[in-house]
PDB file of C-alpha atoms in Angstrom:
ATOM      1  CA  LEU A  33      14.479   9.642 -15.223  1.00 55.00           C
ATOM      2  CA  ASN A  34      16.406  12.863 -14.852  1.00 57.00           C
ATOM      3  CA  GLU A  35      18.822  12.253 -11.885  1.00 61.00           C
ATOM      4  CA  TYR A  36      18.901   8.596 -10.634  1.00 66.00           C
ATOM      5  CA  ASP A  37      18.934   5.121 -12.192  1.00 74.00           C
ATOM      6  CA  LEU A  38      15.913   2.748 -11.502  1.00 75.00           C
ATOM      7  CA  TYR A  39      16.153  -0.815 -10.501  1.00 76.00           C
ATOM      8  CA  PHE A  40      12.676  -2.915  -9.998  1.00 72.00           C
ATOM      9  CA  ASP A  41      11.727  -6.478  -9.568  1.00 70.00           C
ATOM     10  CA  ILE A  42       8.944  -6.986 -11.832  1.00 62.00           C
ATOM     11  CA  ASP A  43       8.120 -10.632 -10.650  1.00 62.00           C
ATOM     12  CA  ASN A  44       7.142  -9.446  -7.097  1.00 59.00           C
ATOM     13  CA  LEU A  45       4.549  -7.160  -8.682  1.00 62.00           C
ATOM     14  CA  GLU A  46       1.052  -7.413  -9.627  1.00 70.00           C
ATOM     15  CA  TYR A  47       0.549  -4.692 -11.718  1.00 76.00           C
ATOM     16  CA  SER A  48       2.988  -2.242 -13.587  1.00 79.00           C
ATOM     17  CA  TYR A  49       2.022   0.441 -15.940  1.00 83.00           C
ATOM     18  CA  GLU A  50       3.875   3.526 -17.896  1.00 84.00           C
ATOM     19  CA  ASN A  51       3.101   6.275 -19.807  1.00 84.00           C
ATOM     20  CA  SER A  52       4.891   9.338 -20.984  1.00 87.00           C
ATOM     21  CA  LYS A  53       4.688  11.129 -17.907  1.00 89.00           C
ATOM     22  CA  TYR A  54       4.488   8.527 -15.093  1.00 89.00           C
ATOM     23  CA  LEU A  55       5.765   4.614 -13.920  1.00 89.00           C
ATOM     24  CA  PHE A  56       2.987   3.053 -11.881  1.00 88.00           C
ATOM     25  CA  LEU A  57       3.893   0.054  -9.777  1.00 89.00           C
ATOM     26  CA  ALA A  58       1.513  -1.624  -7.502  1.00 86.00           C
ATOM     27  CA  ASP A  59       0.728  -4.323  -5.242  1.00 86.00           C
ATOM     28  CA  ILE A  60      -3.077  -5.086  -5.431  1.00 80.00           C
ATOM     29  CA  ASN A  61      -5.755  -7.442  -4.889  1.00 67.00           C
ATOM     30  CA  ASN A  62      -6.995  -7.976  -8.499  1.00 60.00           C
ATOM     31  CA  ASP A  63      -7.551 -11.088 -10.599  1.00 53.00           C
ATOM     32  CA  LYS A  64      -4.820 -11.238 -13.244  1.00 53.00           C
ATOM     33  CA  SER A  65      -7.705 -12.239 -15.925  1.00 52.00           C
ATOM     34  CA  LYS A  66      -8.905  -8.634 -15.282  1.00 54.00           C
ATOM     35  CA  SER A  67      -5.724  -7.067 -16.346  1.00 63.00           C
ATOM     36  CA  GLU A  68      -7.296  -5.207 -19.213  1.00 66.00           C
ATOM     37  CA  THR A  69     -10.065  -3.133 -17.208  1.00 68.00           C
ATOM     38  CA  THR A  70      -7.190  -2.464 -14.446  1.00 73.00           C
ATOM     39  CA  ASN A  71      -5.059  -1.114 -16.974  1.00 75.00           C
ATOM     40  CA  ALA A  72      -7.751   1.355 -18.027  1.00 78.00           C
ATOM     41  CA  GLU A  73      -8.532   2.080 -14.723  1.00 77.00           C
ATOM     42  CA  ILE A  74      -4.878   2.871 -14.017  1.00 81.00           C
ATOM     43  CA  GLN A  75      -4.615   4.988 -16.896  1.00 81.00           C
ATOM     44  CA  ASN A  76      -7.451   6.894 -15.738  1.00 80.00           C
ATOM     45  CA  LEU A  77      -6.030   7.624 -12.627  1.00 79.00           C
ATOM     46  CA  LEU A  78      -2.713   8.965 -14.014  1.00 82.00           C
ATOM     47  CA  GLU A  79      -4.404  11.125 -16.699  1.00 80.00           C
ATOM     48  CA  ASN A  80      -6.330  12.871 -13.528  1.00 77.00           C
ATOM     49  CA  PHE A  81      -3.297  12.567 -11.261  1.00 77.00           C
ATOM     50  CA  ASN A  82      -2.530  15.954  -9.437  1.00 69.00           C
ATOM     51  CA  LYS A  83      -0.022  15.123  -6.786  1.00 65.00           C
ATOM     52  CA  ARG A  84      -2.532  14.389  -3.949  1.00 61.00           C
ATOM     53  CA  ASN A  85      -5.539  13.167  -5.869  1.00 60.00           C
ATOM     54  CA  PHE A  86      -6.128   9.298  -5.431  1.00 65.00           C
ATOM     55  CA  ASP A  87      -9.397   7.349  -5.098  1.00 62.00           C
ATOM     56  CA  ARG A  88      -9.279   5.855  -2.000  1.00 63.00           C
ATOM     57  CA  GLU A  89     -11.665   2.978  -2.998  1.00 65.00           C
ATOM     58  CA  PHE A  90      -9.340   2.440  -6.153  1.00 69.00           C
ATOM     59  CA  PHE A  91      -8.658  -1.437  -6.549  1.00 70.00           C
ATOM     60  CA  ASN A  92     -11.029  -2.569  -4.126  1.00 68.00           C
ATOM     61  CA  GLY A  93      -9.493  -0.348  -1.357  1.00 73.00           C
ATOM     62  CA  ASN A  94      -6.527  -2.774  -1.137  1.00 81.00           C
ATOM     63  CA  TYR A  95      -3.480  -1.594  -2.398  1.00 87.00           C
ATOM     64  CA  PHE A  96       0.047  -0.335  -2.290  1.00 91.00           C
ATOM     65  CA  VAL A  97       1.170   1.777  -4.822  1.00 91.00           C
ATOM     66  CA  LEU A  98       4.074   3.444  -5.826  1.00 92.00           C
ATOM     67  CA  ILE A  99       3.890   6.255  -8.693  1.00 92.00           C
ATOM     68  CA  ILE A 100       6.969   7.709  -9.994  1.00 92.00           C
ATOM     69  CA  ASP A 101       6.892  11.183 -12.016  1.00 91.00           C
ATOM     70  CA  LYS A 102       9.206  10.891 -15.059  1.00 89.00           C
ATOM     71  CA  GLU A 103       9.847  14.641 -15.527  1.00 88.00           C
ATOM     72  CA  THR A 104      10.768  15.741 -11.883  1.00 89.00           C
ATOM     73  CA  SER A 105      11.798  12.316 -10.264  1.00 89.00           C
ATOM     74  CA  GLU A 106       9.124  12.697  -7.563  1.00 92.00           C
ATOM     75  CA  ILE A 107       8.314   9.534  -5.757  1.00 93.00           C
ATOM     76  CA  PHE A 108       4.633   9.104  -4.700  1.00 93.00           C
ATOM     77  CA  LEU A 109       3.588   6.217  -2.162  1.00 94.00           C
ATOM     78  CA  PHE A 110       0.137   5.285  -1.347  1.00 92.00           C
ATOM     79  CA  ARG A 111      -1.129   2.633   0.984  1.00 92.00           C
ATOM     80  CA  ASP A 112      -4.799   1.521   1.501  1.00 89.00           C
ATOM     81  CA  ALA A 113      -6.476   2.868   4.964  1.00 88.00           C
ATOM     82  CA  SER A 114      -7.337  -0.480   6.076  1.00 86.00           C
ATOM     83  CA  GLY A 115      -3.491  -1.528   6.311  1.00 88.00           C
ATOM     84  CA  ILE A 116      -4.226  -4.784   4.522  1.00 87.00           C
ATOM     85  CA  LYS A 117      -1.152  -4.177   2.124  1.00 90.00           C
ATOM     86  CA  THR A 118       2.181  -3.661   3.648  1.00 92.00           C
ATOM     87  CA  GLY A 119       4.937  -1.098   2.260  1.00 94.00           C
ATOM     88  CA  TYR A 120       8.331   0.063   3.627  1.00 96.00           C
ATOM     89  CA  TYR A 121      11.308   2.279   2.555  1.00 96.00           C
ATOM     90  CA  SER A 122      14.964   2.963   3.408  1.00 95.00           C
ATOM     91  CA  LYS A 123      16.427   6.025   2.143  1.00 93.00           C
ATOM     92  CA  SER A 124      19.640   8.096   1.889  1.00 89.00           C
ATOM     93  CA  ASN A 125      20.702  11.112  -0.009  1.00 84.00           C
ATOM     94  CA  ASP A 126      21.942   8.823  -3.035  1.00 86.00           C
ATOM     95  CA  TYR A 127      19.303   6.019  -2.783  1.00 89.00           C
ATOM     96  CA  ILE A 128      15.703   4.914  -2.119  1.00 93.00           C
ATOM     97  CA  CYS A 129      14.670   1.207  -1.649  1.00 93.00           C
ATOM     98  CA  ILE A 130      10.670   0.695  -1.396  1.00 94.00           C
ATOM     99  CA  GLY A 131       9.300  -2.803  -1.162  1.00 91.00           C
ATOM    100  CA  THR A 132       6.170  -4.916   0.561  1.00 91.00           C
ATOM    101  CA  ASN A 133       8.733  -6.915   2.729  1.00 92.00           C
ATOM    102  CA  GLN A 134      10.619  -5.138   5.230  1.00 94.00           C
ATOM    103  CA  HIS A 135      13.279  -7.736   5.100  1.00 95.00           C
ATOM    104  CA  GLN A 136      14.028  -7.469   1.573  1.00 92.00           C
ATOM    105  CA  VAL A 137      14.182  -3.867   1.728  1.00 93.00           C
ATOM    106  CA  ALA A 138      16.918  -4.472   4.789  1.00 95.00           C
ATOM    107  CA  GLN A 139      18.915  -6.829   2.421  1.00 93.00           C
ATOM    108  CA  ASN A 140      18.600  -4.984  -0.655  1.00 91.00           C
ATOM    109  CA  SER A 141      19.522  -1.752   1.461  1.00 92.00           C
ATOM    110  CA  ASN A 142      22.389  -3.679   3.331  1.00 93.00           C
ATOM    111  CA  ILE A 143      21.027  -2.859   6.551  1.00 94.00           C
ATOM    112  CA  LYS A 144      22.061  -5.123   9.065  1.00 93.00           C
ATOM    113  CA  ASP A 145      21.025  -3.463  12.465  1.00 95.00           C
ATOM    114  CA  PHE A 146      17.980  -4.339  14.234  1.00 95.00           C
ATOM    115  CA  ASP A 147      15.765  -1.645  15.921  1.00 95.00           C
ATOM    116  CA  GLU A 148      16.241  -2.615  19.490  1.00 94.00           C
ATOM    117  CA  GLU A 149      13.154  -0.583  20.639  1.00 94.00           C
ATOM    118  CA  SER A 150      10.875  -2.297  18.013  1.00 94.00           C
ATOM    119  CA  ILE A 151      12.383  -5.706  18.876  1.00 94.00           C
ATOM    120  CA  TYR A 152      11.540  -5.352  22.598  1.00 94.00           C
ATOM    121  CA  GLN A 153       8.263  -4.065  21.805  1.00 93.00           C
ATOM    122  CA  PHE A 154       7.109  -7.205  19.324  1.00 93.00           C
ATOM    123  CA  LEU A 155       8.378  -9.282  21.975  1.00 93.00           C
ATOM    124  CA  TYR A 156       6.487  -7.776  24.938  1.00 93.00           C
ATOM    125  CA  LEU A 157       3.212  -6.636  22.910  1.00 91.00           C
ATOM    126  CA  ASN A 158       3.422  -9.187  19.980  1.00 89.00           C
ATOM    127  CA  TYR A 159       3.037  -6.108  17.300  1.00 87.00           C
ATOM    128  CA  LEU A 160       4.785  -3.102  16.258  1.00 90.00           C
ATOM    129  CA  PHE A 161       3.349   0.498  16.196  1.00 90.00           C
ATOM    130  CA  ASP A 162       2.437   1.946  12.947  1.00 88.00           C
ATOM    131  CA  GLY A 163       5.043   3.001  10.807  1.00 91.00           C
ATOM    132  CA  ASN A 164       7.718   1.044  12.549  1.00 93.00           C
ATOM    133  CA  SER A 165      10.025  -2.057  11.385  1.00 95.00           C
ATOM    134  CA  PHE A 166      12.308  -4.347  13.056  1.00 96.00           C
ATOM    135  CA  TYR A 167      15.609  -2.572  11.401  1.00 96.00           C
ATOM    136  CA  CYS A 168      17.088   0.548  11.863  1.00 95.00           C
ATOM    137  CA  ASN A 169      16.379   3.184   8.811  1.00 94.00           C
ATOM    138  CA  VAL A 170      13.604   1.159   7.497  1.00 96.00           C
ATOM    139  CA  ASN A 171      10.159   2.802   7.586  1.00 96.00           C
ATOM    140  CA  GLU A 172       6.945   1.428   7.233  1.00 96.00           C
ATOM    141  CA  VAL A 173       4.423   3.275   5.402  1.00 96.00           C
ATOM    142  CA  LYS A 174       1.622   4.009   7.842  1.00 95.00           C
ATOM    143  CA  ALA A 175      -2.016   2.770   6.944  1.00 92.00           C
ATOM    144  CA  GLY A 176      -3.627   5.348   4.775  1.00 90.00           C
ATOM    145  CA  ALA A 177      -0.698   6.930   4.285  1.00 92.00           C
ATOM    146  CA  PHE A 178       0.386   9.311   1.152  1.00 91.00           C
ATOM    147  CA  ILE A 179       4.093  10.093   1.057  1.00 94.00           C
ATOM    148  CA  ARG A 180       5.581  12.188  -1.687  1.00 93.00           C
ATOM    149  CA  PHE A 181       9.593  12.032  -2.038  1.00 94.00           C
ATOM    150  CA  GLY A 182      11.451  15.100  -3.823  1.00 91.00           C
ATOM    151  CA  LYS A 183      14.971  15.811  -4.351  1.00 86.00           C
ATOM    152  CA  ASN A 184      17.594  13.413  -2.457  1.00 87.00           C
ATOM    153  CA  PHE A 185      14.277  11.620  -1.579  1.00 92.00           C
ATOM    154  CA  HIS A 186      13.526  13.966   1.333  1.00 93.00           C
ATOM    155  CA  ILE A 187       9.483  13.966   2.223  1.00 94.00           C
ATOM    156  CA  ILE A 188       8.067  17.092   1.009  1.00 93.00           C
ATOM    157  CA  ASP A 189       4.655  16.102   1.689  1.00 91.00           C
ATOM    158  CA  SER A 190       2.766  13.684   3.502  1.00 91.00           C
ATOM    159  CA  SER A 191      -0.751  12.813   4.869  1.00 88.00           C
ATOM    160  CA  ILE A 192      -2.985  10.074   6.499  1.00 89.00           C
ATOM    161  CA  THR A 193      -6.353   9.048   5.580  1.00 84.00           C
ATOM    162  CA  ASN A 194      -8.441   7.056   8.313  1.00 83.00           C
ATOM    163  CA  LEU A 195     -11.095   4.941   8.039  1.00 79.00           C
ATOM    164  CA  ASN A 196     -14.554   6.231   8.279  1.00 77.00           C
ATOM    165  CA  LEU A 197     -15.984   4.239  10.928  1.00 76.00           C
ATOM    166  CA  PRO A 198     -19.003   4.218  12.423  1.00 75.00           C
ATOM    167  CA  ASN A 199     -19.988   5.684  15.756  1.00 79.00           C
ATOM    168  CA  LYS A 200     -23.207   4.365  16.659  1.00 80.00           C
ATOM    169  CA  GLU A 201     -25.277   1.283  16.268  1.00 82.00           C
ATOM    170  CA  ASN A 202     -27.678   1.156  13.201  1.00 85.00           C
ATOM    171  CA  SER A 203     -31.195   0.685  13.368  1.00 89.00           C
ATOM    172  CA  LEU A 204     -31.471  -2.699  11.438  1.00 90.00           C
ATOM    173  CA  SER A 205     -32.734  -5.952  13.065  1.00 91.00           C
ATOM    174  CA  ILE A 206     -30.179  -8.972  13.591  1.00 89.00           C
ATOM    175  CA  GLN A 207     -31.478 -10.600  10.238  1.00 92.00           C
ATOM    176  CA  GLU A 208     -31.273  -7.697   8.348  1.00 93.00           C
ATOM    177  CA  ASN A 209     -27.415  -6.876   9.734  1.00 89.00           C
ATOM    178  CA  ILE A 210     -26.889 -10.471   8.366  1.00 89.00           C
ATOM    179  CA  LYS A 211     -27.983  -9.818   5.104  1.00 92.00           C
ATOM    180  CA  LEU A 212     -26.288  -6.499   4.959  1.00 91.00           C
ATOM    181  CA  LEU A 213     -23.059  -8.263   6.170  1.00 87.00           C
ATOM    182  CA  ARG A 214     -23.335 -10.904   3.769  1.00 87.00           C
ATOM    183  CA  GLN A 215     -23.791  -8.625   0.984  1.00 89.00           C
ATOM    184  CA  LYS A 216     -20.809  -6.365   1.829  1.00 85.00           C
ATOM    185  CA  THR A 217     -18.777  -9.173   1.941  1.00 81.00           C
ATOM    186  CA  VAL A 218     -19.448 -10.227  -1.429  1.00 82.00           C
ATOM    187  CA  ASN A 219     -19.147  -6.706  -2.813  1.00 82.00           C
ATOM    188  CA  VAL A 220     -15.463  -6.727  -1.452  1.00 76.00           C
ATOM    189  CA  HIS A 221     -14.483  -9.948  -3.071  1.00 76.00           C
ATOM    190  CA  LYS A 222     -16.389  -9.622  -6.239  1.00 76.00           C
ATOM    191  CA  LYS A 223     -13.160  -8.181  -8.022  1.00 69.00           C
ATOM    192  CA  LEU A 224     -11.025 -10.754  -6.122  1.00 71.00           C
ATOM    193  CA  MET A 225     -12.643 -14.006  -7.490  1.00 71.00           C
ATOM    194  CA  GLY A 226     -10.108 -16.582  -8.310  1.00 73.00           C
ATOM    195  CA  GLU A 227      -8.653 -19.791  -7.229  1.00 74.00           C
ATOM    196  CA  ASP A 228      -5.966 -17.874  -5.274  1.00 74.00           C
ATOM    197  CA  ASN A 229      -8.457 -15.584  -3.369  1.00 72.00           C
ATOM    198  CA  ILE A 230      -8.803 -17.549   0.301  1.00 74.00           C
ATOM    199  CA  VAL A 231     -11.246 -15.898   2.866  1.00 75.00           C
ATOM    200  CA  LEU A 232     -10.107 -16.570   6.222  1.00 77.00           C
ATOM    201  CA  LEU A 233     -12.598 -17.629   9.020  1.00 78.00           C
ATOM    202  CA  SER A 234     -12.234 -17.568  12.555  1.00 80.00           C
ATOM    203  CA  GLY A 235     -15.231 -18.977  14.154  1.00 78.00           C
ATOM    204  CA  GLY A 236     -16.498 -15.728  15.620  1.00 78.00           C
ATOM    205  CA  ILE A 237     -19.760 -13.959  15.120  1.00 73.00           C
ATOM    206  CA  ASP A 238     -19.162 -12.671  11.736  1.00 73.00           C
ATOM    207  CA  SER A 239     -17.147 -15.582  10.158  1.00 75.00           C
ATOM    208  CA  ALA A 240     -20.197 -17.590  11.431  1.00 73.00           C
ATOM    209  CA  THR A 241     -22.622 -15.150   9.357  1.00 68.00           C
TER     210      THR A 241
END
């Protein structure tokens, strides 16, 4: 890169890709055996990449993606709108540390101070607000977020894409809805098939279906 040294742990990434202009790193839910198809998808995405253009259905809608423009040293982060994949970053004017695990980001950034407000929130509510973490100066990339970092790692552009949830019931019968739910479940997991793909069932109505 033009201005900064770059270090990354390739062993913890599902996919990495590089061309003359971009470096692409991602945590996604794709079977490793489909890597050739995935590389073709990534290549097509980068060829048409225009700073904010990112197909939200890419990688079956489950991803945390980091793209680095090697010419300008700009960094782009994208997280899926459903928030299935996690992403965190810590930064100063001299460095930025990005990862999928907040504890590793804090450790690699030498951050040892906990965020007191977040700790109390988790103790009382059992969750953290979107964008927070347990540590001072470790930020969660919000679900559906796009973030663009420029010089000295300042955020120069950002946006949030929300899930398009239906606001009214459909007119299908119970049996038709069951059939539709089954088909949607198959579609979601079609690209994920493999020995390490596990569907968690709660015992509720959807799981029973």
